[in-house]
CSV table of C-alpha atoms in Angstrom, one decimal:
chain,number,residue,atom,x,y,z
A,1,GLY,CA,0.1,0.0,0.0
A,2,ALA,CA,0.9,3.6,-0.3
A,3,VAL,CA,3.4,4.9,2.3
A,4,VAL,CA,4.1,8.3,3.4
A,5,SER,CA,7.3,8.9,5.5
A,6,GLN,CA,7.5,11.8,7.9
A,7,HIS,CA,10.6,12.8,9.7
A,8,PRO,CA,11.5,13.5,12.4
A,9,SER,CA,8.9,11.8,14.6
A,10,ARG,CA,9.9,13.9,17.6
A,11,VAL,CA,11.9,17.2,17.9
A,12,ILE,CA,12.6,19.4,20.8
A,13,CYS,CA,13.9,22.9,20.1
A,14,LYS,CA,14.6,26.1,21.9
A,15,SER,CA,12.5,29.1,21.5
A,16,GLY,CA,13.5,31.2,18.5
A,17,THR,CA,15.0,28.4,16.5
A,18,SER,CA,13.6,26.9,13.3
A,19,VAL,CA,12.6,23.4,12.7
A,20,LYS,CA,12.2,21.5,9.5
A,21,ILE,CA,9.8,18.6,9.0
A,22,GLU,CA,10.0,16.4,5.9
A,23,CYS,CA,7.2,14.5,4.3
A,24,ARG,CA,7.9,11.9,1.6
A,25,SER,CA,5.7,9.8,-0.5
A,26,LEU,CA,7.7,6.6,-0.9
A,27,ASP,CA,5.9,4.6,-3.5
A,28,PHE,CA,3.6,7.0,-5.4
A,29,GLN,CA,3.7,10.5,-6.8
A,30,ALA,CA,1.9,13.2,-4.9
A,31,THR,CA,1.2,16.5,-6.7
A,32,THR,CA,-0.6,17.6,-3.6
A,33,MET,CA,0.3,17.2,0.0
A,34,PHE,CA,-1.5,18.5,3.1
A,35,TRP,CA,-0.2,19.7,6.4
A,36,TYR,CA,-2.3,19.3,9.5
A,37,ARG,CA,-1.9,20.3,13.0
A,38,GLN,CA,-3.6,18.3,15.8
A,39,PHE,CA,-4.1,19.4,19.4
A,40,PRO,CA,-4.6,16.8,22.2
A,41,LYS,CA,-7.9,14.9,21.8
A,42,GLN,CA,-9.0,17.1,18.8
A,43,SER,CA,-9.5,16.6,15.2
A,44,LEU,CA,-7.0,17.5,12.5
A,45,MET,CA,-6.8,21.1,11.6
A,46,LEU,CA,-5.6,21.7,8.0
A,47,MET,CA,-2.9,24.3,7.9
A,48,ALA,CA,-2.0,24.3,4.3
A,49,THR,CA,-2.1,22.6,1.0
A,50,SER,CA,1.3,22.0,-0.6
A,51,ASN,CA,1.4,22.0,-4.4
A,52,GLU,CA,4.3,20.6,-6.3
A,53,GLY,CA,6.2,23.4,-8.1
A,54,SER,CA,4.0,26.2,-6.9
A,55,LYS,CA,3.2,28.2,-3.7
A,56,ALA,CA,1.3,26.5,-0.9
A,57,THR,CA,-2.3,27.4,-0.1
A,58,TYR,CA,-2.7,28.4,3.5
A,59,GLU,CA,-5.9,28.2,5.5
A,60,GLN,CA,-7.2,31.2,7.1
A,61,GLY,CA,-5.4,32.1,10.3
A,62,VAL,CA,-2.2,30.3,9.5
A,63,GLU,CA,0.8,32.5,9.1
A,64,LYS,CA,2.7,31.6,5.9
A,65,ASP,CA,5.8,33.4,7.0
A,66,LYS,CA,5.9,31.3,10.1
A,67,PHE,CA,5.1,28.0,8.5
A,68,LEU,CA,7.1,27.8,5.4
A,69,ILE,CA,6.1,25.0,3.0
A,70,ASN,CA,8.2,23.8,0.1
A,71,HIS,CA,7.0,21.1,-2.4
A,72,ALA,CA,10.1,20.8,-4.5
A,73,SER,CA,9.3,17.4,-6.1
A,74,LEU,CA,6.4,15.0,-6.6
A,75,THR,CA,7.6,13.1,-3.6
A,76,LEU,CA,8.7,15.6,-1.0
A,77,SER,CA,7.2,18.4,0.9
A,78,THR,CA,8.8,20.2,3.8
A,79,LEU,CA,7.3,22.4,6.6
A,80,THR,CA,9.6,24.7,8.4
A,81,VAL,CA,8.4,26.3,11.6
A,82,THR,CA,10.4,29.4,11.8
A,83,SER,CA,11.3,31.3,15.1
A,84,ALA,CA,9.4,28.7,17.1
A,85,HIS,CA,7.6,29.7,20.3
A,86,PRO,CA,6.3,27.4,23.0
A,87,GLU,CA,2.7,27.9,21.6
A,88,ASP,CA,3.9,26.2,18.3
A,89,SER,CA,4.3,22.9,20.3
A,90,SER,CA,2.0,20.5,18.8
A,91,PHE,CA,1.5,17.4,16.7
A,92,TYR,CA,2.0,17.9,13.1
A,93,ILE,CA,0.8,15.5,10.5
A,94,CYS,CA,1.5,15.4,6.7
A,95,SER,CA,-0.5,13.5,4.2
A,96,ALA,CA,-0.6,12.9,0.5
A,97,ARG,CA,-3.1,11.8,-2.0
A,98,GLY,CA,-2.5,9.7,-5.0
A,99,LEU,CA,-3.3,10.9,-8.5
A,100,GLN,CA,-6.3,8.8,-9.0
A,101,ASN,CA,-9.6,10.7,-8.1
A,102,ASN,CA,-10.8,8.1,-5.6
A,103,SER,CA,-7.5,7.9,-3.8
A,104,PRO,CA,-7.6,8.3,0.0
A,105,LEU,CA,-5.3,10.3,2.0
A,106,HIS,CA,-2.2,8.5,3.2
A,107,PHE,CA,-0.7,9.9,6.4
A,108,GLY,CA,2.7,10.2,7.7
A,109,ASN,CA,3.4,9.1,11.3
A,110,GLY,CA,3.3,12.6,12.6
A,111,THR,CA,5.9,14.9,14.3
A,112,ARG,CA,5.7,15.8,17.8
A,113,LEU,CA,7.3,19.3,18.2
A,114,THR,CA,8.1,20.7,21.6
A,115,VAL,CA,9.4,24.2,21.9
A,116,THR,CA,11.2,24.9,25.1
B,1,ALA,CA,-17.3,24.5,2.8
B,2,GLN,CA,-18.7,21.1,3.5
B,3,THR,CA,-19.1,20.1,7.2
B,4,VAL,CA,-18.7,16.7,8.7
B,5,THR,CA,-20.4,15.9,12.0
B,6,GLN,CA,-19.6,13.2,14.4
B,7,SER,CA,-22.1,13.6,17.3
B,8,GLN,CA,-20.6,10.9,19.5
B,9,PRO,CA,-17.4,12.2,21.3
B,10,GLU,CA,-17.0,8.9,23.0
B,11,MET,CA,-18.3,5.4,22.7
B,12,SER,CA,-17.6,2.2,24.4
B,13,VAL,CA,-18.2,-1.4,23.4
B,14,GLN,CA,-17.8,-4.8,25.1
B,15,GLU,CA,-15.2,-7.0,23.4
B,16,ALA,CA,-16.8,-9.2,20.7
B,17,GLU,CA,-19.8,-7.0,20.5
B,18,THR,CA,-20.9,-4.7,17.7
B,19,VAL,CA,-20.8,-0.9,17.7
B,20,THR,CA,-21.9,1.8,15.4
B,21,LEU,CA,-20.3,5.2,15.0
B,22,SER,CA,-22.3,7.9,13.5
B,23,CYS,CA,-21.4,10.6,10.9
B,24,THR,CA,-23.5,13.0,9.0
B,25,TYR,CA,-22.3,15.5,6.4
B,26,ASP,CA,-23.6,18.5,4.6
B,27,THR,CA,-23.0,19.0,1.0
B,28,SER,CA,-24.7,20.2,-2.2
B,29,GLU,CA,-22.5,18.0,-4.4
B,30,SER,CA,-23.6,14.6,-5.9
B,31,ASP,CA,-20.2,13.3,-6.6
B,32,TYR,CA,-17.9,12.8,-3.6
B,33,TYR,CA,-16.0,10.3,-1.4
B,34,LEU,CA,-16.4,9.3,2.2
B,35,PHE,CA,-13.8,7.8,4.5
B,36,TRP,CA,-13.4,6.5,7.9
B,37,TYR,CA,-10.0,6.8,9.5
B,38,LYS,CA,-8.7,5.3,12.8
B,39,GLN,CA,-6.1,6.9,15.0
B,40,PRO,CA,-4.8,4.6,17.7
B,41,PRO,CA,-2.6,5.9,20.6
B,42,SER,CA,0.4,5.8,18.2
B,43,ARG,CA,-1.4,8.6,16.5
B,44,GLN,CA,-0.8,7.1,13.1
B,45,MET,CA,-3.9,7.8,10.9
B,46,ILE,CA,-5.0,4.6,9.2
B,47,LEU,CA,-7.6,4.2,6.5
B,48,VAL,CA,-10.4,1.9,7.7
B,49,ILE,CA,-12.9,2.1,4.8
B,50,ARG,CA,-14.1,4.2,1.9
B,51,GLN,CA,-17.2,4.8,0.0
B,52,GLU,CA,-17.8,6.4,-3.3
B,53,ALA,CA,-21.1,8.2,-3.3
B,54,TYR,CA,-22.1,7.0,-6.8
B,55,LYS,CA,-22.1,3.4,-5.4
B,56,GLN,CA,-25.4,2.2,-3.8
B,57,GLN,CA,-23.7,-0.8,-2.2
B,58,ASN,CA,-22.3,-0.3,1.2
B,59,ALA,CA,-18.6,-0.7,1.5
B,60,THR,CA,-17.3,-3.6,3.7
B,61,GLU,CA,-13.7,-4.5,4.9
B,62,ASN,CA,-13.7,-7.5,7.1
B,63,ARG,CA,-15.3,-6.7,10.4
B,64,PHE,CA,-15.9,-3.0,9.3
B,65,SER,CA,-19.0,-1.9,7.2
B,66,VAL,CA,-20.7,1.2,6.6
B,67,ASN,CA,-24.4,2.2,6.4
B,68,PHE,CA,-24.4,4.9,3.6
B,69,GLN,CA,-27.6,6.8,3.4
B,70,LYS,CA,-27.0,9.3,0.6
B,71,ALA,CA,-30.4,11.0,0.9
B,72,ALA,CA,-29.9,11.4,4.7
B,73,LYS,CA,-26.3,12.3,4.2
B,74,SER,CA,-25.4,9.8,6.7
B,75,PHE,CA,-22.3,7.6,6.7
B,76,SER,CA,-22.1,5.3,9.9
B,77,LEU,CA,-19.3,2.9,10.6
B,78,LYS,CA,-20.3,-0.6,12.1
B,79,ILE,CA,-17.5,-2.6,13.9
B,80,SER,CA,-18.4,-6.2,14.4
B,81,ASP,CA,-16.9,-8.6,16.8
B,82,SER,CA,-15.0,-5.7,18.4
B,83,GLN,CA,-11.4,-6.4,19.5
B,84,LEU,CA,-9.2,-4.6,21.9
B,85,GLY,CA,-7.0,-3.3,19.1
B,86,ASP,CA,-10.1,-1.4,17.7
B,87,ALA,CA,-9.7,1.1,20.6
B,88,ALA,CA,-8.9,4.3,19.0
B,89,MET,CA,-10.1,7.7,17.7
B,90,TYR,CA,-12.3,7.4,14.7
B,91,PHE,CA,-12.7,10.2,12.2
B,92,CYS,CA,-15.1,10.4,9.4
B,93,ALA,CA,-13.9,12.4,6.4
B,94,TYR,CA,-15.5,13.9,3.2
B,95,ARG,CA,-13.8,14.7,-0.1
B,96,SER,CA,-15.4,16.3,-3.1
B,97,GLY,CA,-15.4,14.3,-6.3
B,98,SER,CA,-14.5,17.1,-8.5
B,99,ASN,CA,-10.9,17.3,-10.0
B,100,THR,CA,-10.3,20.4,-8.2
B,101,GLY,CA,-11.7,19.1,-4.9
B,102,ASN,CA,-8.5,18.3,-3.1
B,103,GLN,CA,-9.4,19.1,0.4
B,104,PHE,CA,-10.6,16.5,2.9
B,105,TYR,CA,-13.0,17.6,5.6
B,106,PHE,CA,-12.8,15.7,8.9
B,107,GLY,CA,-15.3,15.3,11.7
B,108,THR,CA,-14.4,15.9,15.3
B,109,GLY,CA,-13.8,12.3,15.9
B,110,THR,CA,-15.2,9.6,18.2
B,111,SER,CA,-13.1,8.0,20.9
B,112,LEU,CA,-13.8,4.3,21.0
B,113,THR,CA,-13.1,2.3,24.1
B,114,VAL,CA,-13.2,-1.5,24.0
B,115,ILE,CA,-14.0,-3.2,27.3
B,116,PRO,CA,-12.3,-6.6,27.9
């Protein structure tokens, strides 16, 4: 089945530093990838839609200068949390959809970010 | 935007029994896809089952089946012979069937407890 690899699974960083999270589709091409944020015991909140070769589309309320998304190839999207603050601590999940119209979302394992 | 509603924040079921999780959605489209995802404590999102709206037959995957009522915009998940490993958060999701309909809309989730 389709596999999405997300790295790192856990990261602890100091306030003011930047953190990059990678999302790779291992066995399929994904022109579109999605980045979600999930708070404890809550649903997934879509942050942005990452489009290969073009700018990401951000959801309302998500700062594009803080959450930089790069989708450089059909198999890789990165999310960089810049100048991280403790309130950015959260669980971040990437997902990708295959090219077929009825393809489901395939999710990475998520990244637990802790900003100290 | 489409909305997906899961009215049961928490459910419990006795091991080996059957449980039904409810999901309703709001849309004006006729072509769309519906999904149930499971998120165990590991937080990995796992696809449980999917349904194409144009198919009248309810989808089935082993112990998991859906009751898809298109007119009522209802998409419930039935888990038969519940097992301890079924304990997880379950999310219902909707996606437009149009080529430009990339976004998945998730419900707020139902936390399922399986009682030994």
